[in-house]
Short mmCIF file of C-alpha atoms in Angstrom, two decimals:
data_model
loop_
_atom_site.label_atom_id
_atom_site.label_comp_id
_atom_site.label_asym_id
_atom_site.label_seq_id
_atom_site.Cartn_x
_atom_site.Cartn_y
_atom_site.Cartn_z
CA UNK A 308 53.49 64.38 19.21
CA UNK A 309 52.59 67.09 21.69
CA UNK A 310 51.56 71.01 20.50
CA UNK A 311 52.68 73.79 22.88
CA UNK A 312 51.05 76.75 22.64
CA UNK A 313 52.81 80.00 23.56
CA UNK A 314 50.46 83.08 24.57
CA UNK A 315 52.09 85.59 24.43
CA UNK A 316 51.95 88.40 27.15
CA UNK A 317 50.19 91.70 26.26
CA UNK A 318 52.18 94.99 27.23
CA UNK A 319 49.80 97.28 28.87
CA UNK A 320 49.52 100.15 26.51
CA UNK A 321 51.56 103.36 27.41
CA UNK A 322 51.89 107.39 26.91
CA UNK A 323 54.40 109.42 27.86
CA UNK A 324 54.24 111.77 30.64
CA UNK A 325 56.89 115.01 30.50
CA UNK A 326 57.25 116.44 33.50
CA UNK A 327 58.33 120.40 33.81
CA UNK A 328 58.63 122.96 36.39
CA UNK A 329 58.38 126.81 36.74
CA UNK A 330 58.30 129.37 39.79
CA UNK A 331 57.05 132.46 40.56
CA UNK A 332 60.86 133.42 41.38
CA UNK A 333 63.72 131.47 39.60
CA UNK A 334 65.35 128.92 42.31
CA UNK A 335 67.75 125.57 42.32
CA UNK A 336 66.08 122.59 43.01
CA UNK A 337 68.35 119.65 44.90
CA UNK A 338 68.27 116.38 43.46
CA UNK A 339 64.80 114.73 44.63
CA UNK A 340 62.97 111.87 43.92
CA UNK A 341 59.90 112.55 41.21
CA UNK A 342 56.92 110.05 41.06
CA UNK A 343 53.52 110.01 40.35
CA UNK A 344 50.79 108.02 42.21
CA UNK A 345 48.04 105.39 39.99
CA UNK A 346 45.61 102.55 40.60
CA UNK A 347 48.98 100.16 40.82
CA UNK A 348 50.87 102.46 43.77
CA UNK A 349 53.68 104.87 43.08
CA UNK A 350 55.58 105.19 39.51
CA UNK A 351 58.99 106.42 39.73
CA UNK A 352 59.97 108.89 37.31
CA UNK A 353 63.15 109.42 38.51
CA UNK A 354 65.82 112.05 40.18
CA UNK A 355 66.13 115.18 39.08
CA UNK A 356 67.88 118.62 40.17
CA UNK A 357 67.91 121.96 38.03
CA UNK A 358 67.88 125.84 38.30
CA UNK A 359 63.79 126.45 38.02
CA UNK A 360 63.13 129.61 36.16
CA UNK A 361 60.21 132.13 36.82
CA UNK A 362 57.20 131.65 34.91
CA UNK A 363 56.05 131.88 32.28
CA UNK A 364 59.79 130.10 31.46
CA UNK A 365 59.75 126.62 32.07
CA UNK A 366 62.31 123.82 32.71
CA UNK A 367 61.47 120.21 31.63
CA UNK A 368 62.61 117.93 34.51
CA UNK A 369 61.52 114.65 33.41
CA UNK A 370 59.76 112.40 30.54
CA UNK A 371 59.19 108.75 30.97
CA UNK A 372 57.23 105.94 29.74
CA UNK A 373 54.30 105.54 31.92
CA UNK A 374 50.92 102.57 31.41
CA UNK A 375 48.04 104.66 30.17
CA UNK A 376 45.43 105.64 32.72
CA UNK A 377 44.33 107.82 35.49
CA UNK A 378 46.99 109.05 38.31
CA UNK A 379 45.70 111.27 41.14
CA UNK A 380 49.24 112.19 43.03
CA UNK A 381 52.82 113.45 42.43
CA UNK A 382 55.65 113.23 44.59
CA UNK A 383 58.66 115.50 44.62
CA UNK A 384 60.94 114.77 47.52
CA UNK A 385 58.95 114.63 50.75
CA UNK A 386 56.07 116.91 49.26
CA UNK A 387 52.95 115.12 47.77
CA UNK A 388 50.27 116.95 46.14
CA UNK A 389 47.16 115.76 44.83
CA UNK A 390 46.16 116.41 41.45
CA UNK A 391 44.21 114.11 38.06
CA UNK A 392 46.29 113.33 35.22
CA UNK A 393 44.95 110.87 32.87
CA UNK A 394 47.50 109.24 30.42
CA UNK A 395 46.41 108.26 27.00
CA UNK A 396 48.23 105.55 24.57
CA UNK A 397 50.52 106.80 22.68
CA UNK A 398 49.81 110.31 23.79
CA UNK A 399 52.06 112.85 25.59
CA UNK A 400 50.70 114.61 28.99
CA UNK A 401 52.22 117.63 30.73
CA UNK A 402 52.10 118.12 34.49
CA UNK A 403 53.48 121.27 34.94
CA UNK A 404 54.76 121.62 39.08
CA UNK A 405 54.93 124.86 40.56
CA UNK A 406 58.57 125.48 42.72
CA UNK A 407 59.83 127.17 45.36
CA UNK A 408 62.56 126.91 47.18
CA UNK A 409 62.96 123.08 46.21
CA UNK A 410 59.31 122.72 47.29
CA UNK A 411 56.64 122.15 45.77
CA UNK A 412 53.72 125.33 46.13
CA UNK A 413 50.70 124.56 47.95
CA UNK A 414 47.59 123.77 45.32
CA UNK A 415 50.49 125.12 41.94
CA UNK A 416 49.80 121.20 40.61
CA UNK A 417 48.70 121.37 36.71
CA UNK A 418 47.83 118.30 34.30
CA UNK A 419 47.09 118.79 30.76
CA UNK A 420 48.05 121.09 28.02
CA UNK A 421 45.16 123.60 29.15
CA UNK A 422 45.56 123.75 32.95
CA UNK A 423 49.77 124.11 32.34
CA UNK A 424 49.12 127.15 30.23
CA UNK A 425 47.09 128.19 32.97
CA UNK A 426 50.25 127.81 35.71
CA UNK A 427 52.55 129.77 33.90
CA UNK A 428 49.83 132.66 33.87
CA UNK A 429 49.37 132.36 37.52
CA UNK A 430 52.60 131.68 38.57
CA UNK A 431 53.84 134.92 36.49
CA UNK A 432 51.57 136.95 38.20
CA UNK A 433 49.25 137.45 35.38
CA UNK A 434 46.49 136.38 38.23
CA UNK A 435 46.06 137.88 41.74
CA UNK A 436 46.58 134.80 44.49
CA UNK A 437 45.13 134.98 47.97
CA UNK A 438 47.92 134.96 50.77
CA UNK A 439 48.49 132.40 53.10
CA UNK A 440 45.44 132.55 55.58
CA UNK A 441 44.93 129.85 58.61
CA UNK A 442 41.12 130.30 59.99
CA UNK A 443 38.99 128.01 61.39
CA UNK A 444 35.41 127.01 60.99
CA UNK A 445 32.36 126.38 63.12
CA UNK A 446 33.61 122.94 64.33
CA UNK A 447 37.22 124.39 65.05
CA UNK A 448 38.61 122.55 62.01
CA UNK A 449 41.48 124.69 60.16
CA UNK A 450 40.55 126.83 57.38
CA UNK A 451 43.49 127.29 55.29
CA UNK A 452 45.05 128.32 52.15
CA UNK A 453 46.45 124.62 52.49
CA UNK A 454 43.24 122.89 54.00
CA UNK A 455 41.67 124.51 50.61
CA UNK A 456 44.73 123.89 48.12
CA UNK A 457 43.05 122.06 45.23
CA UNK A 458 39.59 122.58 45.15
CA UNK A 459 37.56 125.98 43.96
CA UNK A 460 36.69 127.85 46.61
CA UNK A 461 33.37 130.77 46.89
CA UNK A 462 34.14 133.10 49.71
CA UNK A 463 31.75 135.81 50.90
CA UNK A 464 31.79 138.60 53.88
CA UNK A 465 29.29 138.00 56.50
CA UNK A 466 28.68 138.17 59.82
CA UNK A 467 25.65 136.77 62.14
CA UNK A 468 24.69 140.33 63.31
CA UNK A 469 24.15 141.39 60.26
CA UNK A 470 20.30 142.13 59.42
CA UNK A 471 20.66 143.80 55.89
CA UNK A 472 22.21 142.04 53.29
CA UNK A 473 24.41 138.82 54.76
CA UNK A 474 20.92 137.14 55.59
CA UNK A 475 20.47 137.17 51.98
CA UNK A 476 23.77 135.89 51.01
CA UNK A 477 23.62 133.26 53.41
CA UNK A 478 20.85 132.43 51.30
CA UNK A 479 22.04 132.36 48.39
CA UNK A 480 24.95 130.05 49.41
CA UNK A 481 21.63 127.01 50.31
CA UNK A 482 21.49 127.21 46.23
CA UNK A 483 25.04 126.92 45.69
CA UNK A 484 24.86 124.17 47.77
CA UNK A 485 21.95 122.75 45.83
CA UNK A 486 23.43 123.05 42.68
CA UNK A 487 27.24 123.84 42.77
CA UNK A 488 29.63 121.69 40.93
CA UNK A 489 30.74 118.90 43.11
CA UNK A 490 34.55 119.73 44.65
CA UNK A 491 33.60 123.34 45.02
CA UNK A 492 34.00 124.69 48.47
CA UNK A 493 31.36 127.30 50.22
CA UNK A 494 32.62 129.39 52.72
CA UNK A 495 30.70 132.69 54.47
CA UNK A 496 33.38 134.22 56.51
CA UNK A 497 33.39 136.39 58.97
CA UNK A 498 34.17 140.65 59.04
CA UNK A 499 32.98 140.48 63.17
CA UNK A 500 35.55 138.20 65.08
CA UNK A 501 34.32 139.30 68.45
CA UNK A 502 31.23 138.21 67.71
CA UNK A 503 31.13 135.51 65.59
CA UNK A 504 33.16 132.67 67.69
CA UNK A 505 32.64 129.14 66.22
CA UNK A 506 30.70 128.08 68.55
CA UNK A 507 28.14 130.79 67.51
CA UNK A 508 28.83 130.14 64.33
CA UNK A 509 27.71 126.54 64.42
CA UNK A 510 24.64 127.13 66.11
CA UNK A 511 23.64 129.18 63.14
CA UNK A 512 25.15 126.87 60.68
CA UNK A 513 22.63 124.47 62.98
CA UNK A 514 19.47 126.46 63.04
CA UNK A 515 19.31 127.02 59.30
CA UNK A 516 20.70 123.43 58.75
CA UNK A 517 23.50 124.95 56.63
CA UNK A 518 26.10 122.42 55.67
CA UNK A 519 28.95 124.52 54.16
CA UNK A 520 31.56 126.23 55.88
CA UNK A 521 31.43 129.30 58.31
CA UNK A 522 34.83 130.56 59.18
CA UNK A 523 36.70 133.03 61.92
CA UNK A 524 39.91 133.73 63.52
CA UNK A 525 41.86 136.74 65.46
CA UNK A 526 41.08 140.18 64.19
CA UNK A 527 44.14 140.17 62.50
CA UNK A 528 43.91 136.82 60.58
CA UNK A 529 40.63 137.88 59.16
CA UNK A 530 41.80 141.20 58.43
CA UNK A 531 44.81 139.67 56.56
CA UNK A 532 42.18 137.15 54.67
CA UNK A 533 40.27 140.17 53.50
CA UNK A 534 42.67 142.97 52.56
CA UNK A 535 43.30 142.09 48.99
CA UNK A 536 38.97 141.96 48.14
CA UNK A 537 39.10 145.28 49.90
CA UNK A 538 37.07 144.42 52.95
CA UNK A 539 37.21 146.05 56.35
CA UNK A 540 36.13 144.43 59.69
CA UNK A 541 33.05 145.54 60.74
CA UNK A 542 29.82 145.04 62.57
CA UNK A 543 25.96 145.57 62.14
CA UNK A 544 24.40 146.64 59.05
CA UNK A 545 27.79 148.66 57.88
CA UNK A 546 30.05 146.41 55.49
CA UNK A 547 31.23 145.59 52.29
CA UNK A 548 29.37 143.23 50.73
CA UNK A 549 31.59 140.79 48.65
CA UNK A 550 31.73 137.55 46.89
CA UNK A 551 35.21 136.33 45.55
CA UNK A 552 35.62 132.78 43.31
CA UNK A 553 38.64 131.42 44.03
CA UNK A 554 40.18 128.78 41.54
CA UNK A 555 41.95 125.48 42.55
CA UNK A 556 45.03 127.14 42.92
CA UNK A 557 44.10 129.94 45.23
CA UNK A 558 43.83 132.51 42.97
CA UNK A 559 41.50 135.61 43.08
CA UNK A 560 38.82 134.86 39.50
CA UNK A 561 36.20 136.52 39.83
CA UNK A 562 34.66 139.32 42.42
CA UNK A 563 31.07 140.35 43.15
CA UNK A 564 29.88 143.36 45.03
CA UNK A 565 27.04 144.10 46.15
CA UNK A 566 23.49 142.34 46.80
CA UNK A 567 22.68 138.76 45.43
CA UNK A 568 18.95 138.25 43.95
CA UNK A 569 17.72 135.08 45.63
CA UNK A 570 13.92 135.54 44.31
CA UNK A 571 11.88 133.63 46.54
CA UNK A 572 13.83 130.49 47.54
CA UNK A 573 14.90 131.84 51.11
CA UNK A 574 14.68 130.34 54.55
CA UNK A 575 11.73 131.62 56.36
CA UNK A 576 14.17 132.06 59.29
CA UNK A 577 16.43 134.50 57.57
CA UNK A 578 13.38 136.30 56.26
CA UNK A 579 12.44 137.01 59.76
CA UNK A 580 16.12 138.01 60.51
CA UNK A 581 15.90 140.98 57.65
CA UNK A 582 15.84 144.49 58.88
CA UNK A 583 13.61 146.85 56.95
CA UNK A 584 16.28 147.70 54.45
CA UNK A 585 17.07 143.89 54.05
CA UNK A 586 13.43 143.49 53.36
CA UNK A 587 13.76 145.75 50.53
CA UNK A 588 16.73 144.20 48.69
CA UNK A 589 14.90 141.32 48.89
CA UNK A 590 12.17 142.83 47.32
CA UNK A 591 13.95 144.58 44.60
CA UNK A 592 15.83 141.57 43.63
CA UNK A 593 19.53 142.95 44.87
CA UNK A 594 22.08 144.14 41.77
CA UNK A 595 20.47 141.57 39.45
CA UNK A 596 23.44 138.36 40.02
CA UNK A 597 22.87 135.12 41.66
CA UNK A 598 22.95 131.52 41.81
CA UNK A 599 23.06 130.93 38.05
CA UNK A 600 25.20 133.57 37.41
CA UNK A 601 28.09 132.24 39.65
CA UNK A 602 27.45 128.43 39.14
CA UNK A 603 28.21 129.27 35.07
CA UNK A 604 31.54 131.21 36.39
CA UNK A 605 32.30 128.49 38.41
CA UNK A 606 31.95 125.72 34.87
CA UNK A 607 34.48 128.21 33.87
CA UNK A 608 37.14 129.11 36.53
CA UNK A 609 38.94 125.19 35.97
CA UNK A 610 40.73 126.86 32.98
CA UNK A 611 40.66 129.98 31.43
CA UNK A 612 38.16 132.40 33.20
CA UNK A 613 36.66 133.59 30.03
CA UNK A 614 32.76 133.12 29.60
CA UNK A 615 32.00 133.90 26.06
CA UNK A 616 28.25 135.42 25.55
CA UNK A 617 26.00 135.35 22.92
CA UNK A 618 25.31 139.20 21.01
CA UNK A 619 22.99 141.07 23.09
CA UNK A 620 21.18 143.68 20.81
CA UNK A 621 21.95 147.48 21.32
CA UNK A 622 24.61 148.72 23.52
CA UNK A 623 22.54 151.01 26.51
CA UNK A 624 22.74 154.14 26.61
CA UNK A 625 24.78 156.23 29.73
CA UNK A 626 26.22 159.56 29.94
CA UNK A 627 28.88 159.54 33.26
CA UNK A 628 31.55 161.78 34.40
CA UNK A 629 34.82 160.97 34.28
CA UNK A 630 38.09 161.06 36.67
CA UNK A 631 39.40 164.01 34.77
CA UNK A 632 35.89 165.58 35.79
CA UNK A 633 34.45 165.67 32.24
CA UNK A 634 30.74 164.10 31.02
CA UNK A 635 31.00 161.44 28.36
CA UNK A 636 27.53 160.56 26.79
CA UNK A 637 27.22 157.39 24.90
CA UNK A 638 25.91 159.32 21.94
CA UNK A 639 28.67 160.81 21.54
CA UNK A 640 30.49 157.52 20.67
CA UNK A 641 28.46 156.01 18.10
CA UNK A 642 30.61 155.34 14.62
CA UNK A 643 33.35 153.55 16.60
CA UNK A 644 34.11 150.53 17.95
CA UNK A 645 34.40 149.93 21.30
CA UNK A 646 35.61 148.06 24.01
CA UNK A 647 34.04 148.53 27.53
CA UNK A 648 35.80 147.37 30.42
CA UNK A 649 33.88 147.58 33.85
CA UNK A 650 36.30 147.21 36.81
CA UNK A 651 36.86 148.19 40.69
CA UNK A 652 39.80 149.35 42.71
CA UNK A 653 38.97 146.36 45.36
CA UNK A 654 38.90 143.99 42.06
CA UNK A 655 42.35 142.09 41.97
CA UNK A 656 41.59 140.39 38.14
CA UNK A 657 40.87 143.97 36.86
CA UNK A 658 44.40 144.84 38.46
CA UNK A 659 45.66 141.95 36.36
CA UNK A 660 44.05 142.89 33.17
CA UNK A 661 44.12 146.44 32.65
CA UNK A 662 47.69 146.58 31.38
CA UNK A 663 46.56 144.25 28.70
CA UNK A 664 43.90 146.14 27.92
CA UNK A 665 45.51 149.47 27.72
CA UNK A 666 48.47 147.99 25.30
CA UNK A 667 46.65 145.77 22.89
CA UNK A 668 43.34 147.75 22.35
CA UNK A 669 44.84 150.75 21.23
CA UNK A 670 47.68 148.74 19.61
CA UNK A 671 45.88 146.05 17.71
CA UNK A 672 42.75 147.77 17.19
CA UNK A 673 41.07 150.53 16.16
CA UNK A 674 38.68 150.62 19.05
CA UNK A 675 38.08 152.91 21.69
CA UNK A 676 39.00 151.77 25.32
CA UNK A 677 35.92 152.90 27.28
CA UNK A 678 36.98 152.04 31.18
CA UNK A 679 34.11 152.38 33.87
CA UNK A 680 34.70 152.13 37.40
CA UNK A 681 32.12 150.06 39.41
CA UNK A 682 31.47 152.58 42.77
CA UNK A 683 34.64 153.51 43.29
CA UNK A 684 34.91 157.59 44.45
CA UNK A 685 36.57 159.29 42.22
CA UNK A 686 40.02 159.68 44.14
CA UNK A 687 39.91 155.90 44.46
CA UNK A 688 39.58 155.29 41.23
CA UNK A 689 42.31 157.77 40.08
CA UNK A 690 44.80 156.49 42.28
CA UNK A 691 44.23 152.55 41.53
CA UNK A 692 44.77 154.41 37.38
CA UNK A 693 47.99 156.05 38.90
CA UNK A 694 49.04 152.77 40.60
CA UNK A 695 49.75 151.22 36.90
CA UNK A 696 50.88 154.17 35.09
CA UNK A 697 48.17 154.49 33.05
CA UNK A 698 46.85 157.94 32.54
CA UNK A 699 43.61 157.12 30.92
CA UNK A 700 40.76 158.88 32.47
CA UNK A 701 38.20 156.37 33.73
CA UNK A 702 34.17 157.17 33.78
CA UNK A 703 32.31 156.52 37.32
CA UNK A 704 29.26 154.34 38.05
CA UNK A 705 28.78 155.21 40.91
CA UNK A 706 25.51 153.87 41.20
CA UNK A 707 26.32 150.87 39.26
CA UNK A 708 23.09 151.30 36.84
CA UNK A 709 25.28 151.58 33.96
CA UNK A 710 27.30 148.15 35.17
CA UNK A 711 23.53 146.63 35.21
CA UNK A 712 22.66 148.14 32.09
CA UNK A 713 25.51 146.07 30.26
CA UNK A 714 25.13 142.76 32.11
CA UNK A 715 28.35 143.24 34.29
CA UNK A 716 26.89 140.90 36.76
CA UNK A 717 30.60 140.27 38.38
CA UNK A 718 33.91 142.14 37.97
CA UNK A 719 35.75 142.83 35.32
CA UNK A 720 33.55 142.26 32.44
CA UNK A 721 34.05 143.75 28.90
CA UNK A 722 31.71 144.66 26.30
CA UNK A 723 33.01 144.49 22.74
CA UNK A 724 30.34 146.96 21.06
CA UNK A 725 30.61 147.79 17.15
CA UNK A 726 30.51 150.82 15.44
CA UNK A 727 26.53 150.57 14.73
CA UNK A 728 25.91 150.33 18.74
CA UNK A 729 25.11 146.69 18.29
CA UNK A 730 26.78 144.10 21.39
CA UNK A 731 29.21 141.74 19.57
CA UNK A 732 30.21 139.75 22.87
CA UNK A 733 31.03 140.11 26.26
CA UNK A 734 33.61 138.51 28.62
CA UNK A 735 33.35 137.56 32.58
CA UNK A 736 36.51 137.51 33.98
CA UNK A 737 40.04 137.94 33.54
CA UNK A 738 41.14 138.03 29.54
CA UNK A 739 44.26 136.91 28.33
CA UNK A 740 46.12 138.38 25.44
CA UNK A 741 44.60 135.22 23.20
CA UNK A 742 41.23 136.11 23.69
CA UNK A 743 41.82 139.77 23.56
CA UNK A 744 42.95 139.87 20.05
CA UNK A 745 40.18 137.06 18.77
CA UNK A 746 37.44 139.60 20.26
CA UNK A 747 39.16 142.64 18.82
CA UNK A 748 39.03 140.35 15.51
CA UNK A 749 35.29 139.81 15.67
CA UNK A 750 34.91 143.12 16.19
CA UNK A 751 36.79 144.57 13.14
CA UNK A 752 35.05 141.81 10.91
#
């Protein structure tokens, strides 16, 4: 007599992956073909058509049984875009697709519970995004807001006949090369499109033996790419300096202004390059921010932009004047809480915020909203106060020493201070409404 022995064939362990969409306008989206992309080809999640609402709704569009693992592409119609989801058994995973006009949105691609919340937000305009913008770089390969969809993206103003401060930025993008995150993208692009062709460009991407990307285009293109962070065209020694971190999904996180400290860990060549006044900067260590400063915000800007510090001893002391023309000393606001926002006209995530801000701290709080402008003049300030309705008056740094003072090493930041003077925390970056009310929390307790 003969034994057969059956083995039986293992299912490859599942999860369930839900797929939902939102827009930044509500739209109808045709019946097209959904499917994502894993190690074993393309998964087919079906057909789907439905009226997309604006975020933050949402509209689910699919949910299906899918073998557990990682998937790195999603398909809607003819439009592919990449992004990681990783399935667990027996788990549910979101991918949240951004919509418009029955397309999917360049680089709006979220996996995860986190990085969905994070969609809605942007796609609801809770976060400034970048426009479309098609440059080129020193090799005359495209730079553009698709070429860039997808990966997190540090931008700064420069130009090659600068002598003053880009020298020193240029600089300080050789650390971020050394020691950025990997999938982060370094560009330096230009304010001087006359001058700085690619071909120039690469031969000082070559002499310095740069590897990251210098950009240019028309006059107009670049003046397009830097209206929103508030930068003009210009030429020499007189420009805006300005350092934006742009998240995966082109959206404006965090801005700097002003001069990076790069200590001693600069390219002999662009030492010789420094004017006098570049000299000095050098010297004085710029407005206190660099490398480490900007590689942290960058751990952060993959979800939430909130980078929560550690207590800091005494609030500093200032005494300012405000936009309603009236001196406010510090001193005078000991015995309450406060919360210290430091913002700029030119900042688009301050734009974003301040509404919050103005609501809930007054609201859901008994804290003081203390709101410092970072070198704006004072009309400038008052009309970017008008611009939201808020009548608040606003106090002026215009030397940024009191920004320094308080760590706001990039824009906004705010200081939760308690009623003894003593820091409680401090936030880089954007907050949202969640994070708002836990600070205001720790600061009543």
């Amino acid at each position: 007599m003969s034994v057969l022995w059956f083995v039986p064939r293992l299912q490859p362990a599942t999860g369930t992956m839900v797929v939902v969409a939102a827009g930044r306008t509500s739209g109808w989206l045709p019946a097209s073909a959904v499917a994502v992309h894993g190690t074993g080809g393309w998964v087919s999640l079906g057909s789907v058509s439905a009226q997309i609402p604006a975020a933050p709704d949402e509209r689910d569009l699919a949910s299906r049984s899918v073998a557990a693992g990682a998937y790195d592409q999603v398909r809607l119609g003819p439009d592919t875009a990449a992004v990681k989801v990783t399935v667990t058994a027996g788990q549910v995973e979101p991918l949240l697709l951004g919509i418009e006009a029955g397309k999917l949105i360049p680089g709006a691609t979220y996996a995860g519970n986190d990085q969905a919340n994070l969609g809605l937000g942007e796609l609801s305009g809770r976060f400034v995004s970048m426009p479309p913008f098609a440059l080129v770089d020193q090799h005359g390969r495209p730079f553009t807001s698709e070429s860039t969809a997808g990966m997190d993206v540090v931008v700064a103003a420069f130009h090659t006949s600068c002598h003053e401060t880009c020298p020193l930025y240029t600089a300080l993008f050789a650390q971020l090369a050394a020691h950025s995150p990997r999938g982060v993208l370094l560009a330096e692009v230009t304010t001087d499109p006359a001058t700085d062709t690619p071909s120039t460009l690469d031969g000082y991407a070559r002499n310095l033996g740069a590897s990251w990307t210098f950009a240019t285009g028309s006059a107009q293109a670049l003046a397009d790419f830097w209206k929103p962070l508030g930068v003009q065209l210009a030429v020499g020694d007189v420009h805006v300096s300005t350092l934006a971190l742009l998240d995966a999904h082109g959206y404006v996180r965090l801005v700097y202004r002003g001069v990076p400290d790069v200590g001693h860990a600069i390219d002999p060549a662009l030492v010789t390059s420094l004017s006098a006044a570049g000299l000095r900067e050098l010297a004085s260590g710029g407005d206190g921010w660099g490398a480490p400063d900007i590689i942290q915000a960058l751990l952060t800007i993959g979800g939430p932009a909130q980078t929560p510090q550690h207590p800091a001893g005494q609030a500093p002391h200032f005494a300012l004047t405000g936009t309603d023309g009236k001196r406010l000393d510090s001193d005078s606001l000991r015995g309450q809480a406060l919360v210290v926002n430091f913002w700029a006209s030119y900042c688009p995530p301050c734009r974003a915020e301040m509404p919050l801000l103005a609501r809930d701290v007054p609201a859901r709080s008994s804290a003081r909203l203390v709101l410092i402008d970072e070198g704006d003049s004072r009309g400038a300030a008052r009309a970017f106060l008008d611009s939201l309705g808020l009548g608040q008056s606003a106090l002026l740094d215009s030397n940024l020493g009191t920004g320094r003072a308080y760590g706001a090493i990039a824009l906004p930041t705010t200081v939760f201070v308690a009623p003894d003077g003593s820091i409680v925390s401090r936030n880089v970056g954007q907050l949202d409404e969640a994070v708002l009310l836990t600070q205001l929390g720790l600061l009543a307790g």
